[in-house]
PDB file of C-alpha atoms in Angstrom:
ATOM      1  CA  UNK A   1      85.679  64.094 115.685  1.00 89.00           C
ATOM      2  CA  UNK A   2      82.841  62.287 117.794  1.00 93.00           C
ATOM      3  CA  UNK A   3      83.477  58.731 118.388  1.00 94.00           C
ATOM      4  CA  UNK A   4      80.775  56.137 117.688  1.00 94.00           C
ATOM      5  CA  UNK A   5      79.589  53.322 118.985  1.00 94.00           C
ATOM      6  CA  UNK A   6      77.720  50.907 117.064  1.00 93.00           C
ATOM      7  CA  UNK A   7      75.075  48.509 119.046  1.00 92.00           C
ATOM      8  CA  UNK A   8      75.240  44.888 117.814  1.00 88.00           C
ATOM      9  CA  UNK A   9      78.120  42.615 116.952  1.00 86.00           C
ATOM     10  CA  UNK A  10      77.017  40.906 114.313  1.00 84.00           C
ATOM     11  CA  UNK A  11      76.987  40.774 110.686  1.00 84.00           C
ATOM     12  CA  UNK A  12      74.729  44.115 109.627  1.00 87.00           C
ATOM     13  CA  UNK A  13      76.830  45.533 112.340  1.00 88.00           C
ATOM     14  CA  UNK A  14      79.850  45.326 110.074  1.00 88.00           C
ATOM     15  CA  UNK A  15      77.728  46.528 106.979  1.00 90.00           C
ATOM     16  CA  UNK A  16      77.068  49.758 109.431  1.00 91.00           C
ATOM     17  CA  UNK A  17      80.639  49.872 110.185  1.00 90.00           C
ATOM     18  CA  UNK A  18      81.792  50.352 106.811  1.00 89.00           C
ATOM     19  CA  UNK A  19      78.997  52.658 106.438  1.00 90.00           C
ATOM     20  CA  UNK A  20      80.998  54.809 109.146  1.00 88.00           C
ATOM     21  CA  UNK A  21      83.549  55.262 107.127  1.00 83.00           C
ATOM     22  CA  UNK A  22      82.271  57.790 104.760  1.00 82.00           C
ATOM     23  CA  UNK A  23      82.121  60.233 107.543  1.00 88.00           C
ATOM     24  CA  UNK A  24      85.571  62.567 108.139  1.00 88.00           C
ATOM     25  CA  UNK A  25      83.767  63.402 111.074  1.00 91.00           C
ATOM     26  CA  UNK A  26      82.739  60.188 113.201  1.00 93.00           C
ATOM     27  CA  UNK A  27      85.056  57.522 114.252  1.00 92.00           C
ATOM     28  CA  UNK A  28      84.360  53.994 114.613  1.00 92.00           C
ATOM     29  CA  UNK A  29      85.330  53.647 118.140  1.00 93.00           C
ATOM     30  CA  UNK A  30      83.282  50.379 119.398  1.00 92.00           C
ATOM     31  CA  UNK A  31      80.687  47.869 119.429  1.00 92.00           C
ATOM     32  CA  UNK A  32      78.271  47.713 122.309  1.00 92.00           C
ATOM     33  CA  UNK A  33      76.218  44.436 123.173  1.00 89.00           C
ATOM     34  CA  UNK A  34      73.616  43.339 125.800  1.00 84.00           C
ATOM     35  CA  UNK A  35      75.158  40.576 128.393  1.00 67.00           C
ATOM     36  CA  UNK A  36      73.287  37.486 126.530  1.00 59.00           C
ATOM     37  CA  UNK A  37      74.253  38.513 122.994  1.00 53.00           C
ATOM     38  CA  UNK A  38      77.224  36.452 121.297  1.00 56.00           C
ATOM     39  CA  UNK A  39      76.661  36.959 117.942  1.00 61.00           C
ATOM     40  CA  UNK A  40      79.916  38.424 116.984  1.00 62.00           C
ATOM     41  CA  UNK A  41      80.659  38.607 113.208  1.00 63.00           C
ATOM     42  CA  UNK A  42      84.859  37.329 112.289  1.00 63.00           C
ATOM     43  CA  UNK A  43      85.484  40.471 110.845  1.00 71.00           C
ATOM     44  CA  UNK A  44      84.938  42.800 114.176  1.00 70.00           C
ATOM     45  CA  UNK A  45      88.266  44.601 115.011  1.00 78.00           C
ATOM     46  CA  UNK A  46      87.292  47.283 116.918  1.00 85.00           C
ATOM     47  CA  UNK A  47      86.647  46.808 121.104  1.00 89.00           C
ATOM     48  CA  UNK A  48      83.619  45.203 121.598  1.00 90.00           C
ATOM     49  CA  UNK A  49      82.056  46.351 125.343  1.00 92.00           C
ATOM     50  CA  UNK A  50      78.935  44.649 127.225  1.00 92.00           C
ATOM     51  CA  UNK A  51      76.064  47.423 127.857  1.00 93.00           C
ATOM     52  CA  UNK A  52      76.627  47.670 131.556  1.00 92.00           C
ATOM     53  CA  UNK A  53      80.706  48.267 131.155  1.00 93.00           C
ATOM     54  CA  UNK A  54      79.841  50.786 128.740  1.00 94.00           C
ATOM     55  CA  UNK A  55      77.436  52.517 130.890  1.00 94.00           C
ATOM     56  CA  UNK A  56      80.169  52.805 133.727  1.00 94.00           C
ATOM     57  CA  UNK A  57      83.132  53.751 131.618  1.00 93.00           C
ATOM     58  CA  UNK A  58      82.172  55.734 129.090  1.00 93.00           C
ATOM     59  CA  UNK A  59      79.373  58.684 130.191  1.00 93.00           C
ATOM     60  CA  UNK A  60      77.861  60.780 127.901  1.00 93.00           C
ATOM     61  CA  UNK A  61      79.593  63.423 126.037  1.00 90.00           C
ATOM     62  CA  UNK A  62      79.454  65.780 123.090  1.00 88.00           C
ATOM     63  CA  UNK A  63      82.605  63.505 121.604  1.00 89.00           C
ATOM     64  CA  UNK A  64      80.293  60.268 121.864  1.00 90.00           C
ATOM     65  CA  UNK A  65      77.172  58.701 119.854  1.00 92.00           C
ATOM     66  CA  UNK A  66      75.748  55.702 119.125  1.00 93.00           C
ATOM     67  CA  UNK A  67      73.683  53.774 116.396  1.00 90.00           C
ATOM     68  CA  UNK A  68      71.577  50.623 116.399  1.00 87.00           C
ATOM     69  CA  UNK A  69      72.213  47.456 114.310  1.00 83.00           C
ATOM     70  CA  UNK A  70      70.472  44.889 116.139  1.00 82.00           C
ATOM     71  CA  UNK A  71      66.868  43.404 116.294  1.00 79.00           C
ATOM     72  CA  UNK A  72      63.692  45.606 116.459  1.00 77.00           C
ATOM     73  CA  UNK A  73      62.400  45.378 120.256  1.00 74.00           C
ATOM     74  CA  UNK A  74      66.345  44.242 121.445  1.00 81.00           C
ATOM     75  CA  UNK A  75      67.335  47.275 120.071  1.00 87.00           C
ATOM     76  CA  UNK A  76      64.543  49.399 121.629  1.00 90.00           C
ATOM     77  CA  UNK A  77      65.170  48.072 125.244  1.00 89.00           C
ATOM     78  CA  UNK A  78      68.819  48.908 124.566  1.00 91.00           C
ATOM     79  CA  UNK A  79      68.412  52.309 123.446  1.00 93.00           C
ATOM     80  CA  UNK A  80      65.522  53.866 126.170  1.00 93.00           C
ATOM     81  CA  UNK A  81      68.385  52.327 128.429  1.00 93.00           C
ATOM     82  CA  UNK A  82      70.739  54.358 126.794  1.00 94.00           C
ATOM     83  CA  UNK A  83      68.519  57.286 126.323  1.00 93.00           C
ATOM     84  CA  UNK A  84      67.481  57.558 130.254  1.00 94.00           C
ATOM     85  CA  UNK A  85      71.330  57.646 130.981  1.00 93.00           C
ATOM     86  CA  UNK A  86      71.791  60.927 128.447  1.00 95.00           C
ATOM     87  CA  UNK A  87      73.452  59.300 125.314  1.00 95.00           C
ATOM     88  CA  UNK A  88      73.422  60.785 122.122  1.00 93.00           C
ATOM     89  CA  UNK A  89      72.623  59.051 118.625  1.00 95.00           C
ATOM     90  CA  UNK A  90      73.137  59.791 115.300  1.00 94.00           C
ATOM     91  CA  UNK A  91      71.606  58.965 111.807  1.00 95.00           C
ATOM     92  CA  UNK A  92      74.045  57.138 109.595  1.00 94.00           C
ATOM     93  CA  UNK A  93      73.040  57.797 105.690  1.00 94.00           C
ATOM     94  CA  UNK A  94      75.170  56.453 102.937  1.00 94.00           C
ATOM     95  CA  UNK A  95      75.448  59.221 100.487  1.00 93.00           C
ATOM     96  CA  UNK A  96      73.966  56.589  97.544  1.00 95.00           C
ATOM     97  CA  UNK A  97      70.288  56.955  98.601  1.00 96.00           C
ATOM     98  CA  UNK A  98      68.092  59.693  96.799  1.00 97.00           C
ATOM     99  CA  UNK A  99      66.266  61.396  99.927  1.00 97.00           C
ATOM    100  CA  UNK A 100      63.846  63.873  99.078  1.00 98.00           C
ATOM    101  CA  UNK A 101      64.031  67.475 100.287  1.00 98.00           C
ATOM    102  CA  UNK A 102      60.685  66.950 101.981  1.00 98.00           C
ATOM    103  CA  UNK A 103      61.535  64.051 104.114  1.00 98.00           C
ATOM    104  CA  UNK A 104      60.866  64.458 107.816  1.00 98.00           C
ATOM    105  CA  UNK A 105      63.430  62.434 109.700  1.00 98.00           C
ATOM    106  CA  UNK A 106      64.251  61.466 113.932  1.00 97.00           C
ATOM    107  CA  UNK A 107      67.312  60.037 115.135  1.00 96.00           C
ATOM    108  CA  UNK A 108      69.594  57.220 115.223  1.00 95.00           C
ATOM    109  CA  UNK A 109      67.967  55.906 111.916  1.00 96.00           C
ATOM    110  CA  UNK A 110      70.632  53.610 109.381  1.00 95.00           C
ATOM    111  CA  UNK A 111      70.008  54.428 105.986  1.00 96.00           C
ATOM    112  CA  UNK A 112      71.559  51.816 103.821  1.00 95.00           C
ATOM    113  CA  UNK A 113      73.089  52.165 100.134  1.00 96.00           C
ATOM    114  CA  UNK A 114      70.637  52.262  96.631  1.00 96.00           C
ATOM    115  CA  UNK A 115      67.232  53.264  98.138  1.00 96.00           C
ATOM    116  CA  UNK A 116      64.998  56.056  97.038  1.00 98.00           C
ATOM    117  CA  UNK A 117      62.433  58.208  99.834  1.00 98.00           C
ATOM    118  CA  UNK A 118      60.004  60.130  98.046  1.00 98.00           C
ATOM    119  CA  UNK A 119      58.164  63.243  98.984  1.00 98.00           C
ATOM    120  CA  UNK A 120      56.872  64.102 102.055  1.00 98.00           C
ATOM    121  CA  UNK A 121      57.550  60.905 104.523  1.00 98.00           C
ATOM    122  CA  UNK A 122      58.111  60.699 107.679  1.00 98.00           C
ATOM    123  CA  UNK A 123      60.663  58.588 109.510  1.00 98.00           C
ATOM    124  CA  UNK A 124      60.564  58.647 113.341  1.00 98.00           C
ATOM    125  CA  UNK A 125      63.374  57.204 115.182  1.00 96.00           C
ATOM    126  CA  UNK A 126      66.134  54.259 115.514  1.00 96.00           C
ATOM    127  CA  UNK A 127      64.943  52.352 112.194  1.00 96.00           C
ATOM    128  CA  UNK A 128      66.583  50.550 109.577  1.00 96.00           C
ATOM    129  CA  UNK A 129      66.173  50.717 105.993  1.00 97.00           C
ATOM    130  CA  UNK A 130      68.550  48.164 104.257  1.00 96.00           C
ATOM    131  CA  UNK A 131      70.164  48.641 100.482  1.00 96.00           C
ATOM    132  CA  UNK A 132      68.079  49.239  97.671  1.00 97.00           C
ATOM    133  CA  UNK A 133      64.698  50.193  99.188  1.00 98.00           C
ATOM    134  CA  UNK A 134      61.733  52.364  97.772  1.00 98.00           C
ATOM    135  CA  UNK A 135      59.695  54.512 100.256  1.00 98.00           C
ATOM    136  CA  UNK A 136      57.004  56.431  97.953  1.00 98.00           C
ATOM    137  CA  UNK A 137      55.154  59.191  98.933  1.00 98.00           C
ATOM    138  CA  UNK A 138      53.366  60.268 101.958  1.00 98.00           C
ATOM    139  CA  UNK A 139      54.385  57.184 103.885  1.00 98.00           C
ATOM    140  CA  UNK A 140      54.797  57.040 107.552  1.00 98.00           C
ATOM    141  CA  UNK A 141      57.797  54.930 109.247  1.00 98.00           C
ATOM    142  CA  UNK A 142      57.176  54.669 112.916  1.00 98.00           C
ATOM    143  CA  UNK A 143      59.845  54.415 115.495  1.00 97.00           C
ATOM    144  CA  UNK A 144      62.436  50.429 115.692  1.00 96.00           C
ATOM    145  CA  UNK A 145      60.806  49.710 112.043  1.00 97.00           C
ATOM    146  CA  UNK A 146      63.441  47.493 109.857  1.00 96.00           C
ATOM    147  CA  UNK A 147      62.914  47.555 106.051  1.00 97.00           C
ATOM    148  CA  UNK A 148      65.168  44.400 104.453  1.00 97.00           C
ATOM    149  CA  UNK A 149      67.078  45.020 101.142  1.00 97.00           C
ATOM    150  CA  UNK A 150      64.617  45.449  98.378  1.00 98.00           C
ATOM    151  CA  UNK A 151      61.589  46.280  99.866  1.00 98.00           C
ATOM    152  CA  UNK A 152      58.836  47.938  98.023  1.00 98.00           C
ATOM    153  CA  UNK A 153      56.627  50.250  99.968  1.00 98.00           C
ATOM    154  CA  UNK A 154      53.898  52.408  97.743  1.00 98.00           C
ATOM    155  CA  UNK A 155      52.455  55.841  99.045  1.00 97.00           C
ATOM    156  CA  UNK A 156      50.763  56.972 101.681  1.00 98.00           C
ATOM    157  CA  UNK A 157      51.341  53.815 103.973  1.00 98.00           C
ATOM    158  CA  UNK A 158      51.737  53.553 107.232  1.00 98.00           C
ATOM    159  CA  UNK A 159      54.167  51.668 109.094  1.00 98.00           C
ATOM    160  CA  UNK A 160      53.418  51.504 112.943  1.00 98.00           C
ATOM    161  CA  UNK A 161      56.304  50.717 115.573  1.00 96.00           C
ATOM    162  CA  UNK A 162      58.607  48.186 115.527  1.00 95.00           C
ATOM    163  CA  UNK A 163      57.264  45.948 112.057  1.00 97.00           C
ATOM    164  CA  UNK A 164      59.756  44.221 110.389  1.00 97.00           C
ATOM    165  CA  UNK A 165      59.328  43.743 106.611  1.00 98.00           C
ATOM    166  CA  UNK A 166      61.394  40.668 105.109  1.00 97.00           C
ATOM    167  CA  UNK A 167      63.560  41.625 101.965  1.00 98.00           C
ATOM    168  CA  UNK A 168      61.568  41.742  98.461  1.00 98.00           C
ATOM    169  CA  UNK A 169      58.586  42.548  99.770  1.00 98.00           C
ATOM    170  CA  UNK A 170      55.857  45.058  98.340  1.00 98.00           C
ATOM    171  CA  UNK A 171      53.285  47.295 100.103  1.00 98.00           C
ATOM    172  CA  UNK A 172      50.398  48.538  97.638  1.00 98.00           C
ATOM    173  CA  UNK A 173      49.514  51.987  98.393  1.00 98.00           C
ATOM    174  CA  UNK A 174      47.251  53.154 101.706  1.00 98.00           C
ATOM    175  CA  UNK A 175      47.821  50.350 103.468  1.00 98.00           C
ATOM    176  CA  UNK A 176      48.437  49.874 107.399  1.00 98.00           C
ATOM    177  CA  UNK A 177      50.807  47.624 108.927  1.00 98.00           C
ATOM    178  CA  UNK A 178      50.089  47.416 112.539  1.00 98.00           C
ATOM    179  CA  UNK A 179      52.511  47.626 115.302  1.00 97.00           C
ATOM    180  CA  UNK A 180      55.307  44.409 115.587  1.00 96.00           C
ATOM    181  CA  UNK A 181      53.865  42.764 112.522  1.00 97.00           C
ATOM    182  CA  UNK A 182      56.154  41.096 110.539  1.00 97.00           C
ATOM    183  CA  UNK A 183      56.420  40.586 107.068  1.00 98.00           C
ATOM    184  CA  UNK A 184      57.673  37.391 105.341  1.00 98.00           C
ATOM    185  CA  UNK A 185      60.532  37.882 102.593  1.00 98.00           C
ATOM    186  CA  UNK A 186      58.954  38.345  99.209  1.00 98.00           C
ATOM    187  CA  UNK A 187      54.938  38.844 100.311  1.00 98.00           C
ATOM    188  CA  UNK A 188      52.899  40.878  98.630  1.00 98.00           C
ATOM    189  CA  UNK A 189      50.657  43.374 100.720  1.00 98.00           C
ATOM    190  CA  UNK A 190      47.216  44.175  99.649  1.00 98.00           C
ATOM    191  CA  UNK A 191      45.744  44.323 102.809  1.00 98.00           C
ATOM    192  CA  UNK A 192      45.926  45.928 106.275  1.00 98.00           C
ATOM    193  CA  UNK A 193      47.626  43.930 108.677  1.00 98.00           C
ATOM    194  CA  UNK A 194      46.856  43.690 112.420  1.00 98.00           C
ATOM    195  CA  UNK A 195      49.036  44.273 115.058  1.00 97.00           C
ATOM    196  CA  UNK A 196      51.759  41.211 116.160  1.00 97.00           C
ATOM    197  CA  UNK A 197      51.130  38.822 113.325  1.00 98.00           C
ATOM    198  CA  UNK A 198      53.426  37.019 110.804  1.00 98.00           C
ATOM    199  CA  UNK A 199      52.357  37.950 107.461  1.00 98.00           C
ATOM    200  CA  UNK A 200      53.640  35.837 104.415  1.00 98.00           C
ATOM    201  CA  UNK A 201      52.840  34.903 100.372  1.00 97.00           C
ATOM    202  CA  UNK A 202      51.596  36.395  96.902  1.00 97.00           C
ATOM    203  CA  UNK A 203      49.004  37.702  98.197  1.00 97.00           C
ATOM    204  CA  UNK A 204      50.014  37.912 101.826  1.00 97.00           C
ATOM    205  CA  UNK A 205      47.751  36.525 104.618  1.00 97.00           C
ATOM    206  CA  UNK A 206      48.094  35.884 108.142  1.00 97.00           C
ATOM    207  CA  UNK A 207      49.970  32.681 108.740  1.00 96.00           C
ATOM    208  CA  UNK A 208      49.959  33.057 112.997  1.00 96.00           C
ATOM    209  CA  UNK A 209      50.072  35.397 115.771  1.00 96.00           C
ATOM    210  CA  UNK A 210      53.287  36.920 117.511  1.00 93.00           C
ATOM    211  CA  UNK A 211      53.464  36.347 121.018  1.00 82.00           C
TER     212      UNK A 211
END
């Protein structure tokens, strides 16, 4: 049995906790969080470690993985920390999700409850796609992207590096959303977006820029 840490304290933490339990062959060992992180949801049982204690007292092994449940570029940071020091992570699906045969996946990706990922997409690593989700065909998740719970994203687009996407939103087909974008809950994409903007309404448009 490999034990896993999750990264985060807070409440989708616990949502990726119970997630764990599915698996006969993980254990839900731990939570890991950065030194100015206090989020830390009631419910957490389990020990909860700071990244730097973790670092020293538990090194990598075969018996040990982690997954991310924390912010888009917060979670990046954490994990190329974790990465350069040789840990191991793991994709966490829950078994309700139709995935096609065809999907192309990375690692340490969180694949929440009720979605649907059509043919042919690609996922690259550490994202988050939240309950009840549709990826159509031919799209492209890049690497620390978070989908919210009932996002709609239609084929063949592209989602660069670290964009959030609010919950209820849709994506018409062909469409690029540039790197660190983020999309407001319930917009409605018919247009490219740039790179580090807010996006937000029916139709979306850019409401300012992301510093």
């Amino acid at each position: 049995m490999i034990d896993v840490y999750v990264l985060g304290a807070g409440k989708h933490a616990t949502e990726v906790s119970e997630y764990l339990i599915g698996f006969q062959e993980y254990n839900l060992a731990g939570y890991v969080i950065n030194v100015d992180h206090h989020d830390l949801h009631s419910s957490i049982r389990k020990p909860v470690i700071q990244l730097q204690e973790f670092i020293k007292q538990y090194p990598p092994s075969s018996k040990l993985a982690l997954i991310g449940a924390i912010g888009n570029y917060q979670r990046k940071s954490i994990i190329e920390l974790l990465a350069n020091n040789g840990y191991t992570f793991i994709n966490i699906i829950h078994p309700h999700n139709y995935l096609s045969p065809t999907l192309k996946m990375g690692t340490g990706n969180c694949i929440a409850p009720g979605g649907v990922i059509n043919a042919q997409v690609h996922i690259g690593n550490h994202c988050i796609i939240n309950t009840l989700c549709n990826v159509s065909h031919d799209c492209v998740i890049d690497d620390y992207v978070t989908i919210s719970p009932g996002v709609t994203i239609a084929g063949n687009v592209h989602v660069q590096e670290g964009v959030f996407i609010g919950a209820g939103a849709t994506i018409i087909p062909g469409l690029t959303l540039g790197k660190g974008a983020y999309i407001a809950a319930g917009a409605s994409v018919t247009q490219n977006v740039p790179e580090n903007v807010m996006v937000a309404g029916v139709p979306a448009r850019v409401k300012k820029a992301i510093v």
